[in-house]
Coordinates of C-alpha atoms in Angstrom, one line a residue:
M44 CA 0.1 0.0 0.0
T45 CA 1.5 3.5 -1.0
I46 CA 1.7 6.4 1.4
H47 CA -0.9 8.3 -0.6
S48 CA -3.4 5.5 -0.3
V49 CA -2.7 5.2 3.5
V50 CA -3.2 8.9 3.8
I51 CA -6.5 8.7 2.0
Q52 CA -7.5 5.9 4.0
K53 CA -6.8 7.9 7.1
L54 CA -9.1 10.6 5.9
L55 CA -12.0 8.4 5.0
T56 CA -11.8 7.2 8.6
T57 CA -12.5 10.8 9.7
N58 CA -15.6 11.2 7.5
A59 CA -13.8 14.2 5.9
H60 CA -15.5 13.1 2.6
I61 CA -19.2 13.3 3.7
G62 CA -20.5 16.8 3.0
R63 CA -24.0 18.5 3.6
Q64 CA -27.0 17.8 1.6
V65 CA -26.4 20.7 -0.6
A66 CA -23.4 21.8 -2.5
T67 CA -22.8 25.3 -3.5
H68 CA -21.7 26.2 -7.2
H69 CA -18.2 27.1 -6.0
F70 CA -17.8 24.1 -4.0
K71 CA -18.6 21.5 -6.8
Q72 CA -15.1 21.6 -7.9
F73 CA -14.2 19.5 -4.9
T74 CA -16.9 17.0 -4.9
Y75 CA -17.6 13.8 -6.9
G76 CA -21.5 14.1 -6.6
F77 CA -24.2 13.0 -4.4
R78 CA -24.8 9.7 -2.7
N79 CA -27.7 9.4 -0.2
R80 CA -28.7 12.8 -0.8
Q81 CA -25.3 13.9 0.7
S82 CA -22.5 15.7 -1.3
I83 CA -19.3 13.4 -1.5
I84 CA -16.0 15.4 -1.1
D85 CA -13.0 14.3 -3.4
S86 CA -10.3 13.1 -0.8
D87 CA -7.5 13.6 -3.2
K88 CA -8.5 17.3 -3.7
T89 CA -8.9 17.7 0.4
L90 CA -5.4 16.2 0.6
I91 CA -3.9 18.9 -2.0
C92 CA -5.4 21.7 -0.4
L93 CA -4.5 20.3 3.2
R94 CA -0.8 20.1 2.0
N95 CA -1.0 23.5 0.8
A96 CA -2.2 25.1 3.7
L97 CA 0.4 23.1 6.1
N98 CA 3.3 24.3 3.6
F99 CA 2.1 27.9 4.1
L100 CA 1.9 27.5 7.9
S101 CA 5.5 25.9 8.0
C102 CA 6.9 28.6 5.9
L103 CA 5.4 31.1 8.1
S104 CA 6.6 29.5 11.2
R105 CA 10.1 29.9 10.1
D106 CA 10.2 33.5 11.4
P107 CA 10.2 33.4 15.2
S108 CA 8.3 36.6 15.3
S109 CA 5.4 35.2 13.5
S110 CA 2.1 34.8 15.2
F111 CA -1.1 32.8 14.6
L112 CA -4.7 33.4 15.5
F113 CA -6.7 30.1 16.0
I114 CA -10.5 30.8 15.8
N115 CA -13.0 28.1 17.2
T116 CA -16.5 28.3 18.4
N117 CA -17.3 24.6 18.6
P118 CA -17.0 23.4 22.1
L119 CA -16.3 19.8 20.9
F120 CA -13.2 21.1 19.2
Q121 CA -11.8 23.2 22.1
P122 CA -9.7 20.4 24.1
I123 CA -8.1 19.4 20.9
I124 CA -7.0 22.9 20.0
D125 CA -6.1 23.8 23.7
E126 CA -3.8 20.6 23.4
M127 CA -2.1 21.7 20.1
T128 CA -1.5 25.1 21.5
S129 CA 0.0 23.9 24.7
R130 CA 2.4 21.6 22.7
V131 CA 3.3 24.6 20.2
T132 CA 4.0 26.9 23.2
S133 CA 6.2 24.4 25.2
L134 CA 8.2 23.6 22.1
I135 CA 8.7 27.1 20.8
P136 CA 8.7 29.3 24.0
E137 CA 9.5 32.4 22.1
R138 CA 6.2 32.2 20.3
A139 CA 4.4 31.7 23.7
S140 CA 3.8 35.5 24.0
S141 CA 2.8 36.1 20.3
L142 CA 0.1 33.2 20.0
W143 CA -3.3 34.9 20.1
K144 CA -5.8 33.5 22.5
M145 CA -8.9 31.3 21.2
R146 CA -12.6 31.1 21.7
G147 CA -13.4 34.4 20.3
F148 CA -14.1 36.8 17.6
L149 CA -12.3 40.1 16.3
T150 CA -14.0 43.0 17.1
N151 CA -15.5 45.4 14.4
S152 CA -13.1 48.1 15.5
C153 CA -10.2 49.2 13.4
S154 CA -7.7 47.8 15.9
P155 CA -7.3 43.9 16.2
K156 CA -6.2 44.1 19.7
K157 CA -9.1 42.6 21.7
F158 CA -11.9 40.0 20.7
R159 CA -15.3 39.2 22.7
S160 CA -15.4 35.7 23.7
R161 CA -18.7 33.4 23.8
H162 CA -19.1 34.2 27.3
K163 CA -19.1 38.0 26.7
K164 CA -15.8 38.6 28.3
L165 CA -13.2 40.8 26.9
V166 CA -10.0 39.0 26.4
F167 CA -6.9 41.1 25.5
A168 CA -4.5 39.5 23.1
P169 CA -1.0 40.8 22.3
T170 CA -0.8 44.0 20.1
K171 CA 1.1 42.4 17.5
M172 CA -1.4 41.8 14.6
P173 CA -1.4 37.8 13.7
D174 CA 0.2 36.8 10.5
C175 CA -2.2 34.1 9.9
V176 CA -6.0 33.3 10.9
V177 CA -6.7 29.5 11.3
I178 CA -10.6 28.7 11.5
F179 CA -11.9 25.7 12.3
D180 CA -15.7 26.0 12.7
T181 CA -16.8 28.1 9.7
E182 CA -20.4 27.1 10.1
R183 CA -20.7 29.8 12.5
K184 CA -20.2 33.0 10.4
S185 CA -18.1 35.0 12.6
S186 CA -17.0 38.5 11.8
V187 CA -13.4 37.4 11.8
F188 CA -13.6 36.8 8.0
L189 CA -14.5 40.6 7.3
E190 CA -11.7 41.6 9.7
A191 CA -9.0 39.4 8.3
E192 CA -10.0 40.5 4.9
R193 CA -9.9 44.1 5.7
L194 CA -6.5 43.9 7.4
G195 CA -5.1 41.6 4.6
I196 CA -4.4 38.8 6.9
P197 CA -4.3 35.3 5.4
I198 CA -7.0 33.0 6.2
V199 CA -6.7 28.9 6.6
A200 CA -10.0 27.5 7.1
L201 CA -12.1 24.5 6.7
V202 CA -14.9 24.7 4.4
D203 CA -17.9 22.5 3.8
S204 CA -20.3 22.2 0.7
S205 CA -22.7 24.6 2.2
M206 CA -20.5 27.4 2.7
P207 CA -21.9 30.7 1.1
W208 CA -19.6 32.5 -1.8
E209 CA -19.2 35.7 0.4
Y210 CA -17.2 33.7 2.9
Y211 CA -15.5 31.3 0.8
K212 CA -13.9 33.9 -1.4
K213 CA -12.3 35.5 1.5
V214 CA -10.3 32.2 2.4
T215 CA -6.8 32.2 1.0
Y216 CA -6.2 28.5 2.0
P217 CA -9.3 26.6 1.8
I218 CA -9.5 23.1 3.3
P219 CA -12.5 21.1 1.6
A220 CA -13.6 18.6 4.3
N221 CA -16.4 17.8 6.8
D222 CA -15.6 19.5 10.2
S223 CA -15.8 16.2 12.3
V224 CA -14.2 16.0 15.6
Q225 CA -11.9 13.2 14.0
F226 CA -10.6 15.4 11.1
V227 CA -10.1 18.5 13.5
Y228 CA -8.0 16.1 15.7
L229 CA -6.3 15.1 12.5
I230 CA -5.4 18.7 11.1
C231 CA -4.3 19.7 14.6
N232 CA -1.9 16.9 14.7
M233 CA -0.7 17.8 11.5
I234 CA 0.0 21.4 12.4
T235 CA 1.8 20.5 15.5
K236 CA 4.2 18.2 13.6
C237 CA 4.7 20.8 10.9
L238 CA 5.7 23.4 13.4
M239 CA 7.8 20.7 15.3
L240 CA 9.8 19.9 12.1
E241 CA 10.6 23.6 11.3
K242 CA 11.8 23.7 15.0
K243 CA 14.0 21.0 14.5
K244 CA 15.4 22.2 11.2
D245 CA 16.0 25.7 12.8
G246 CA 17.7 23.9 15.6
A247 CA 19.9 22.0 13.3
K248 CA 21.3 25.2 11.9
G249 CA 22.1 26.4 15.5
P250 CA 20.4 28.8 17.6
G251 CA 19.4 32.1 16.0
K252 CA 21.3 31.0 12.7
K253 CA 19.4 31.7 9.5
A254 CA 20.3 30.1 6.1
T255 CA 22.9 32.4 4.3
I256 CA 23.0 33.2 0.7
K257 CA 25.9 30.7 0.4
D258 CA 23.8 28.0 1.9
R259 CA 21.0 28.7 -0.3
V260 CA 23.2 28.8 -3.5
E261 CA 24.9 25.5 -2.7
S262 CA 21.4 23.9 -2.0
T263 CA 20.1 25.0 -5.3
S264 CA 23.1 23.6 -7.0
E265 CA 22.8 20.3 -5.3
S266 CA 19.1 20.1 -5.9
E267 CA 19.2 21.5 -9.6
G268 CA 17.1 19.0 -11.9
S269 CA 16.0 16.9 -8.8
A270 CA 12.6 15.7 -9.2
S271 CA 11.5 16.7 -5.7
D272 CA 11.8 20.2 -6.7
E273 CA 8.4 21.9 -6.2
V274 CA 6.7 25.2 -6.8
L275 CA 3.6 26.5 -5.0
V276 CA 1.2 27.6 -7.4
V277 CA -1.6 29.8 -6.2
P278 CA -4.7 30.5 -8.4
Y279 CA -5.3 34.1 -9.3
E280 CA -8.9 33.6 -8.3
N281 CA -7.7 32.8 -4.5
L282 CA -5.9 36.2 -4.1
A283 CA -7.4 38.6 -1.7
P284 CA -8.8 41.6 -3.6
M285 CA -7.5 45.1 -2.6
S286 CA -9.9 47.3 -0.8
C287 CA -11.3 50.0 -3.1
A288 CA -12.3 52.1 -0.2
D289 CA -8.8 52.7 1.1
V290 CA -7.4 54.7 -1.8
A291 CA -4.4 56.0 0.5
E292 CA -3.4 52.5 1.5
S293 CA -3.5 51.4 -2.3
K294 CA -1.4 54.3 -3.3
Q295 CA 1.2 53.6 -0.8
L296 CA 1.7 50.1 -2.1
L297 CA 1.6 51.1 -5.8
D298 CA 4.2 53.7 -5.2
K299 CA 6.6 51.0 -4.4
L300 CA 6.3 49.2 -7.8
V301 CA 8.4 49.9 -11.0
V302 CA 7.6 48.3 -14.3
V303 CA 10.4 47.0 -16.6
K304 CA 9.7 46.3 -20.3
Y305 CA 11.7 45.1 -23.1
N306 CA 11.7 46.2 -26.8
G307 CA 14.1 43.7 -28.5
A308 CA 11.7 41.6 -30.3
L309 CA 11.5 42.7 -33.9
G310 CA 8.7 41.9 -36.4
K311 CA 10.7 41.2 -39.5
N312 CA 9.0 37.6 -39.7
M313 CA 5.7 39.4 -40.0
G314 CA 7.0 42.1 -42.7
F315 CA 7.3 44.7 -40.1
G316 CA 10.4 47.0 -40.0
G317 CA 10.4 47.7 -36.4
P318 CA 9.8 46.3 -33.0
K319 CA 7.0 44.4 -32.1
S320 CA 5.9 47.0 -29.3
L321 CA 5.0 49.2 -32.1
I322 CA 2.8 46.8 -34.0
E323 CA -0.9 47.9 -34.2
V324 CA -2.7 45.0 -32.4
K325 CA -6.3 46.5 -32.1
N326 CA -8.1 49.8 -32.8
G327 CA -4.7 51.6 -33.7
S328 CA -3.3 50.8 -30.3
T329 CA 0.3 49.0 -30.0
P330 CA 1.7 46.7 -27.1
L331 CA 3.8 49.9 -26.0
D332 CA 0.4 51.7 -25.8
L333 CA -1.2 49.2 -23.8
I334 CA 1.3 49.0 -21.2
V335 CA 1.6 53.0 -21.0
N336 CA -2.4 53.2 -20.6
Q337 CA -2.6 50.7 -17.8
I338 CA 0.2 52.6 -15.9
Q339 CA -1.6 56.0 -16.7
S340 CA -5.1 54.5 -15.4
L341 CA -3.6 53.4 -12.0
N342 CA -1.7 56.8 -11.7
S343 CA -4.8 58.6 -12.4
K344 CA -7.1 56.3 -10.1
Y345 CA -4.8 56.1 -6.9
G346 CA -2.7 59.4 -7.4
C347 CA 0.6 57.1 -7.3
N348 CA 3.7 57.3 -9.5
I349 CA 4.6 53.9 -11.3
P350 CA 7.6 54.5 -13.3
L351 CA 8.0 52.7 -16.7
L352 CA 11.8 51.5 -17.4
L353 CA 12.3 50.5 -21.2
M354 CA 15.2 48.5 -22.2
N355 CA 15.9 48.9 -26.0
P356 CA 19.0 47.5 -28.2
K357 CA 20.6 49.9 -30.5
N358 CA 18.6 48.9 -33.5
T359 CA 15.2 49.7 -31.9
H360 CA 16.1 52.4 -29.4
N361 CA 15.5 55.4 -31.8
D362 CA 12.2 54.1 -33.0
I363 CA 11.1 53.7 -29.4
V364 CA 12.3 57.2 -28.5
K365 CA 10.3 58.7 -31.2
A366 CA 7.0 56.7 -30.5
L367 CA 7.4 58.2 -26.9
E368 CA 6.7 61.5 -27.9
K369 CA 3.0 61.2 -28.0
Y370 CA 3.1 60.2 -24.3
S371 CA 4.4 63.6 -23.3
T372 CA 1.2 64.9 -21.8
L373 CA 0.5 61.7 -19.8
D374 CA 1.1 61.2 -16.2
V375 CA 3.6 58.5 -16.7
D376 CA 7.4 58.6 -15.9
I377 CA 9.1 56.8 -18.5
H378 CA 12.8 56.2 -18.8
P379 CA 14.4 54.6 -21.9
F380 CA 17.6 52.6 -21.6
E381 CA 19.9 51.9 -24.7
Q382 CA 21.8 48.5 -24.6
G383 CA 25.1 48.0 -26.1
D384 CA 25.9 45.9 -29.4
H385 CA 27.2 43.0 -27.2
T386 CA 24.0 42.3 -25.3
Q387 CA 22.0 42.7 -28.4
H388 CA 24.1 40.3 -30.5
E389 CA 23.9 37.7 -27.7
S390 CA 20.6 38.0 -26.0
F391 CA 18.2 39.5 -28.8
V392 CA 19.1 37.5 -31.8
S393 CA 18.6 33.7 -32.1
E394 CA 20.3 31.1 -34.2
G395 CA 19.0 31.1 -37.7
C396 CA 16.6 33.9 -37.5
E397 CA 17.9 37.5 -36.9
D398 CA 14.4 38.9 -35.9
K399 CA 13.3 36.2 -33.4
W400 CA 13.9 37.3 -29.7
Q401 CA 14.6 34.9 -27.0
S402 CA 12.3 35.9 -24.2
S403 CA 14.0 33.6 -21.8
K404 CA 16.7 36.1 -21.6
H405 CA 15.0 39.0 -20.1
G406 CA 15.8 38.0 -16.6
A407 CA 19.7 38.3 -17.3
H408 CA 18.9 41.8 -18.9
F409 CA 16.9 42.8 -15.9
L410 CA 20.0 41.9 -13.7
S411 CA 22.2 44.0 -16.0
L412 CA 20.1 46.9 -15.6
M413 CA 20.1 46.3 -11.5
N414 CA 24.0 46.3 -11.5
S415 CA 24.4 49.5 -13.6
G416 CA 23.3 51.3 -10.3
T417 CA 19.5 51.5 -11.3
L418 CA 18.8 49.2 -8.2
D419 CA 20.2 51.6 -5.7
V420 CA 18.4 54.6 -7.5
L421 CA 15.3 52.7 -7.2
L422 CA 15.6 51.8 -3.6
A423 CA 16.6 55.2 -2.7
Q424 CA 13.0 56.4 -4.2
G425 CA 11.3 53.7 -1.9
K426 CA 10.6 51.3 -4.7
E427 CA 10.4 47.7 -3.3
Y428 CA 8.9 45.7 -6.4
A429 CA 9.6 45.3 -9.9
L430 CA 7.2 43.8 -12.6
V431 CA 9.4 42.5 -15.3
V432 CA 7.1 42.2 -18.3
N433 CA 7.5 39.5 -20.8
P434 CA 7.9 41.5 -24.2
D435 CA 6.2 39.0 -26.4
N436 CA 2.9 38.8 -24.1
V437 CA 0.6 41.6 -25.2
A438 CA -2.0 40.9 -22.6
G439 CA 0.6 41.4 -19.5
V440 CA -1.1 43.4 -16.6
V441 CA 0.3 45.6 -13.9
D442 CA -2.1 44.1 -11.6
P443 CA -2.4 45.7 -7.8
K444 CA -3.9 42.5 -6.8
I445 CA -0.9 40.6 -7.5
L446 CA 1.1 43.2 -5.6
N447 CA -1.1 43.2 -2.7
H448 CA -0.6 39.4 -2.5
L449 CA 3.2 39.8 -2.6
A450 CA 3.2 42.4 -0.1
Q451 CA 1.0 40.9 2.7
N452 CA 2.8 37.4 2.3
S453 CA 6.5 38.8 2.0
I454 CA 7.1 37.0 -1.2
E455 CA 10.2 37.9 -2.9
Y456 CA 9.9 36.1 -6.3
C457 CA 6.8 35.3 -8.3
S458 CA 6.3 34.0 -11.8
E459 CA 3.2 34.2 -13.7
V460 CA 2.2 30.8 -15.1
T461 CA -1.0 29.6 -17.0
P462 CA -2.3 26.2 -17.5
T463 CA -1.4 24.5 -20.7
T464 CA -4.5 23.8 -22.9
S465 CA -3.3 20.0 -24.1
N466 CA -5.6 18.6 -21.7
G467 CA -8.6 21.0 -22.3
L468 CA -11.1 21.5 -19.5
I469 CA -9.2 19.3 -17.2
N470 CA -6.4 21.6 -17.0
F471 CA -9.1 24.6 -16.7
M472 CA -10.6 23.1 -13.6
A473 CA -7.3 22.4 -12.2
S474 CA -6.4 25.9 -12.4
S475 CA -8.7 26.8 -9.8
L476 CA -6.9 24.5 -7.4
Q477 CA -3.9 25.3 -5.4
G478 CA -1.0 23.0 -5.2
M479 CA 2.6 21.9 -5.3
F480 CA 4.0 21.2 -8.8
K481 CA 7.4 19.9 -9.9
L482 CA 9.7 22.1 -11.9
E483 CA 9.6 19.6 -14.8
D484 CA 5.7 20.5 -15.0
F485 CA 6.6 23.8 -16.4
T486 CA 7.8 25.0 -19.8
S487 CA 8.3 28.3 -21.5
D488 CA 7.8 27.0 -24.9
H489 CA 4.1 27.8 -25.6
S490 CA 3.6 26.2 -29.0
E491 CA 0.8 23.5 -29.3
K492 CA 3.3 20.9 -30.1
S493 CA 5.7 21.6 -27.1
V494 CA 3.1 21.9 -24.3
K495 CA 2.5 18.0 -24.4
G496 CA 3.1 16.6 -21.1
F497 CA 3.4 19.8 -19.2
K498 CA 0.9 21.2 -16.9
Y499 CA 2.0 24.9 -16.9
I500 CA 3.3 27.4 -19.2
D501 CA 5.8 29.9 -17.7
T502 CA 4.7 33.1 -19.2
R503 CA 8.1 34.8 -18.2
S504 CA 6.4 37.7 -16.4
L505 CA 8.1 38.0 -13.1
W506 CA 7.5 39.9 -9.8
L507 CA 10.5 40.7 -7.6
N508 CA 11.4 42.2 -4.5
L509 CA 14.1 44.6 -5.1
K510 CA 15.4 44.2 -1.6
A511 CA 15.9 40.6 -2.3
I512 CA 17.5 41.3 -5.7
K513 CA 20.2 43.8 -3.8
R514 CA 20.9 40.7 -1.5
L515 CA 21.6 38.4 -4.3
V516 CA 22.6 40.6 -7.1
D517 CA 26.4 39.9 -6.2
T518 CA 25.8 36.1 -6.2
S519 CA 27.1 34.8 -9.7
A520 CA 24.5 31.9 -9.4
L521 CA 21.4 34.1 -9.4
N522 CA 19.7 33.6 -12.9
L523 CA 16.2 34.7 -13.5
D524 CA 15.8 32.7 -16.6
N525 CA 14.8 29.4 -14.8
L526 CA 12.0 28.8 -12.2
S527 CA 14.7 26.8 -10.2
T528 CA 15.9 30.3 -9.4
L529 CA 13.1 30.7 -6.8
K530 CA 14.9 28.6 -4.3
L531 CA 17.5 31.3 -3.8
F532 CA 14.8 33.6 -2.5
E533 CA 13.3 33.1 1.1
N534 CA 9.6 33.1 -0.1
S535 CA 8.6 32.4 -3.8
I536 CA 5.5 31.2 -5.6
G537 CA 3.6 30.9 -8.9
I538 CA 0.5 32.4 -9.6
S539 CA -1.7 30.6 -12.0
I540 CA -3.3 33.4 -14.5
P541 CA -6.1 32.8 -16.8
Q542 CA -5.0 32.1 -20.5
S543 CA -6.5 35.6 -21.4
R544 CA -3.8 37.1 -19.6
F545 CA -1.1 35.4 -21.7
L546 CA -1.5 36.3 -25.5
P547 CA 1.8 36.3 -27.3
L548 CA 2.4 37.9 -30.5
N549 CA 4.8 36.1 -32.7
C550 CA 3.0 35.7 -36.2
T551 CA -0.3 37.0 -37.9
S552 CA -2.0 34.0 -36.6
D553 CA -1.6 35.7 -32.9
L554 CA -2.6 39.0 -34.6
F555 CA -5.7 37.5 -36.0
L556 CA -6.9 36.3 -32.5
L557 CA -6.2 39.8 -31.2
Q558 CA -8.3 41.8 -33.5
S559 CA -11.2 39.5 -33.7
D560 CA -14.3 39.9 -31.6
L561 CA -12.9 37.5 -29.2
Y562 CA -11.0 40.1 -27.3
S563 CA -11.6 43.8 -26.5
F564 CA -9.5 46.1 -24.3
T565 CA -10.2 48.9 -21.6
E566 CA -7.6 50.8 -19.9
G567 CA -4.9 49.1 -21.6
M568 CA -6.0 45.4 -20.5
F569 CA -7.5 42.8 -22.9
V570 CA -10.9 41.4 -21.8
R571 CA -12.3 38.2 -23.1
N572 CA -15.7 38.1 -24.6
D573 CA -18.3 36.9 -22.0
A574 CA -19.9 34.9 -24.8
R575 CA -17.1 32.6 -25.2
V576 CA -18.0 29.3 -23.6
S577 CA -14.7 27.4 -24.0
P578 CA -12.1 28.0 -21.4
S579 CA -9.2 27.9 -24.3
D580 CA -8.7 30.3 -27.3
P581 CA -9.5 28.8 -30.7
S582 CA -6.4 27.1 -32.7
I583 CA -5.6 29.6 -35.5
A584 CA -3.1 28.4 -38.2
L585 CA -2.8 30.8 -41.2
G586 CA -0.8 29.8 -44.3
P587 CA 2.3 31.4 -45.7
E588 CA 0.1 33.7 -47.7
F589 CA -0.7 35.5 -44.8
E590 CA 2.7 35.7 -43.1
K591 CA 3.4 39.4 -43.6
I592 CA 1.1 41.9 -42.0
S593 CA 0.4 43.7 -45.3
D594 CA -0.9 40.5 -47.0
F595 CA -2.8 39.9 -43.7
K596 CA -4.5 43.0 -43.9
R597 CA -5.3 43.0 -47.6
R598 CA -6.8 39.6 -47.3
F599 CA -9.4 40.4 -44.5
E600 CA -12.0 43.1 -45.2
T601 CA -12.8 42.6 -41.6
I602 CA -11.6 40.0 -39.1
P603 CA -14.4 37.4 -38.9
S604 CA -16.3 36.6 -35.5
I605 CA -14.6 33.6 -33.8
V606 CA -16.5 33.4 -30.5
K607 CA -17.8 29.9 -31.2
L608 CA -15.1 28.8 -33.1
D609 CA -12.7 25.8 -32.1
S610 CA -10.0 25.8 -34.9
L611 CA -9.3 27.4 -38.3
E612 CA -6.9 26.2 -40.6
V613 CA -6.4 28.4 -44.0
N614 CA -3.8 27.6 -46.7
G615 CA -3.6 28.9 -50.4
D616 CA -4.8 31.9 -51.9
V617 CA -7.9 32.8 -50.0
W618 CA -9.8 36.1 -49.5
F619 CA -12.3 37.1 -46.8
G620 CA -15.3 39.3 -47.2
A621 CA -16.7 41.3 -44.3
D622 CA -18.9 40.1 -41.4
I623 CA -18.0 36.5 -41.6
V624 CA -19.0 34.3 -38.7
L625 CA -16.8 31.1 -38.0
K626 CA -18.0 28.1 -35.8
G627 CA -16.8 25.0 -34.9
K628 CA -14.1 23.5 -36.7
V629 CA -13.3 25.2 -40.3
V630 CA -10.8 24.1 -42.8
I631 CA -10.1 26.2 -46.0
D632 CA -7.7 24.8 -48.3
A633 CA -7.5 26.2 -51.9
S634 CA -5.7 24.2 -54.3
P635 CA -2.6 25.6 -56.1
G636 CA -3.3 28.0 -58.9
L637 CA -7.1 28.3 -57.5
T638 CA -8.2 31.6 -55.8
L639 CA -11.0 31.1 -52.9
R640 CA -13.2 34.5 -52.3
I641 CA -15.3 33.8 -49.1
P642 CA -18.2 36.1 -49.4
G643 CA -19.3 38.5 -46.7
R644 CA -22.0 37.7 -44.1
V645 CA -21.8 34.1 -44.6
V646 CA -21.6 31.6 -41.5
L647 CA -19.4 28.7 -41.7
E648 CA -19.8 26.1 -39.1
D649 CA -17.7 22.6 -39.2
E650 CA -16.8 22.9 -42.9
E651 CA -14.0 22.0 -44.9
I652 CA -13.8 24.3 -48.0
N653 CA -11.6 23.3 -51.1
D654 CA -13.1 25.2 -54.0
P655 CA -16.1 27.6 -54.4
T656 CA -18.7 25.0 -54.8
D657 CA -18.2 24.1 -51.1
I658 CA -19.3 27.5 -49.8

């Protein structure tokens, strides 16, 4: 019997899989179905969520100053939680004064220094705000959910099949299970063992000794390529939203951000003589317009100042500087940097194709920029975080929600990833679950043939803590081109973003997708059409006749509607009229020497067209 089956059997003995007689819509992702009018919870998914929560608590406990608030209103659970708390405080005396009291709720006041007990007695807790709230009895909808959300405190909670959405969405690390006494005992025992294990690791290093940069570098080198290397991937939907009411707090956070974008990718393979950043992708706007408009919108909304650093090779620098003239009246602080010929030759040009930019190298360029003295200037200006934007991703977003999550959880390294579409709906559903994934589950090649066997695509958009970069920038082992680099940082994660946030621009087939009715954009951000049912974008393959942008524009009077399209393949001398609708799987293959003209206003659904009589 495997360890996994033993653990699953243990979960089943606690009746953790038996849910309520109802299952809310957002909870159905954790259930198998119903039996005897009771929802059955998937024990595998319970185990995944439980491991994520324990991993978070373990990482948090590595800081001796961290504190936890255990919330319980069920008297049946109280002896179990009391025993867990006594063991933790006896094991870690320095945490005894920082552990919060139990059996109560946080008040609705702006200060979390006290809460009211079930017996209407005021119990004063330590003045330090907790770093995490663990809720065992979520059936009684205590105000702690609202208080923790307002204060930006992560919540670990047991959730059942009847938990309303307004409470579920506030939980950072949900554990789907029936909150039986046996299961509460099991989870308390596991929390205690996790904290004991972390204490034992700290003791092995010696009292008060933390892992040095050298230790982390050596550890990374030894474990490079190891199958046991794992990355915690947090779904974007699980991130706590920023408070819209507190504009001053949002401004203070966004003032710590700087955005870095590269403009070395050329568009010669699409017949464009300049950088891809200046290609018109929709309604006359370019990728450079989009990122500038995003920053402008945030600066106007919150009154903050987010600078934009542009790194340009010598052959694109003049074009970019000229394009920046139209932004002179905008409230955006833009700083273009010109790179030398040596950097351009080695990093921006790939073998066999002079205009194909290797996006995997932009992390190294970021480090070169930081080494030039820019890092010290940014730190002196109060900047703490940098968003390094993948230049090939047109839909990259300056997202305050991600920045807030990094700040609240002291995360130093965050890579945006997106589920592969090789498994279709299965991967889409999995993207809503939080879990640990091996490094070999990630790939940076997003082509349809290359993603098979992988679970996530590394979009190469990075969120970095500048103070951590300052600490590691002199370490030769630091290389931001690999997800395994995250082991050098004290706290690192991946965030699973929707596919609509990763839209590369490498060919006219990508341009067709961007200019269609499948996407619109507002304030510089692409938004997917709500009428699209499938979670993945349609597959578009245009033949060599559409390879150049000029030919692409001439062959389409207007871009067809593709909201209900699964795939489109076009080969040969094909011309499209206006207001065409494509649905299902469409193949248009014109024989050599034959010209096919698709008339306007036609609807093509699941059709294969080889000559005019097929239309």
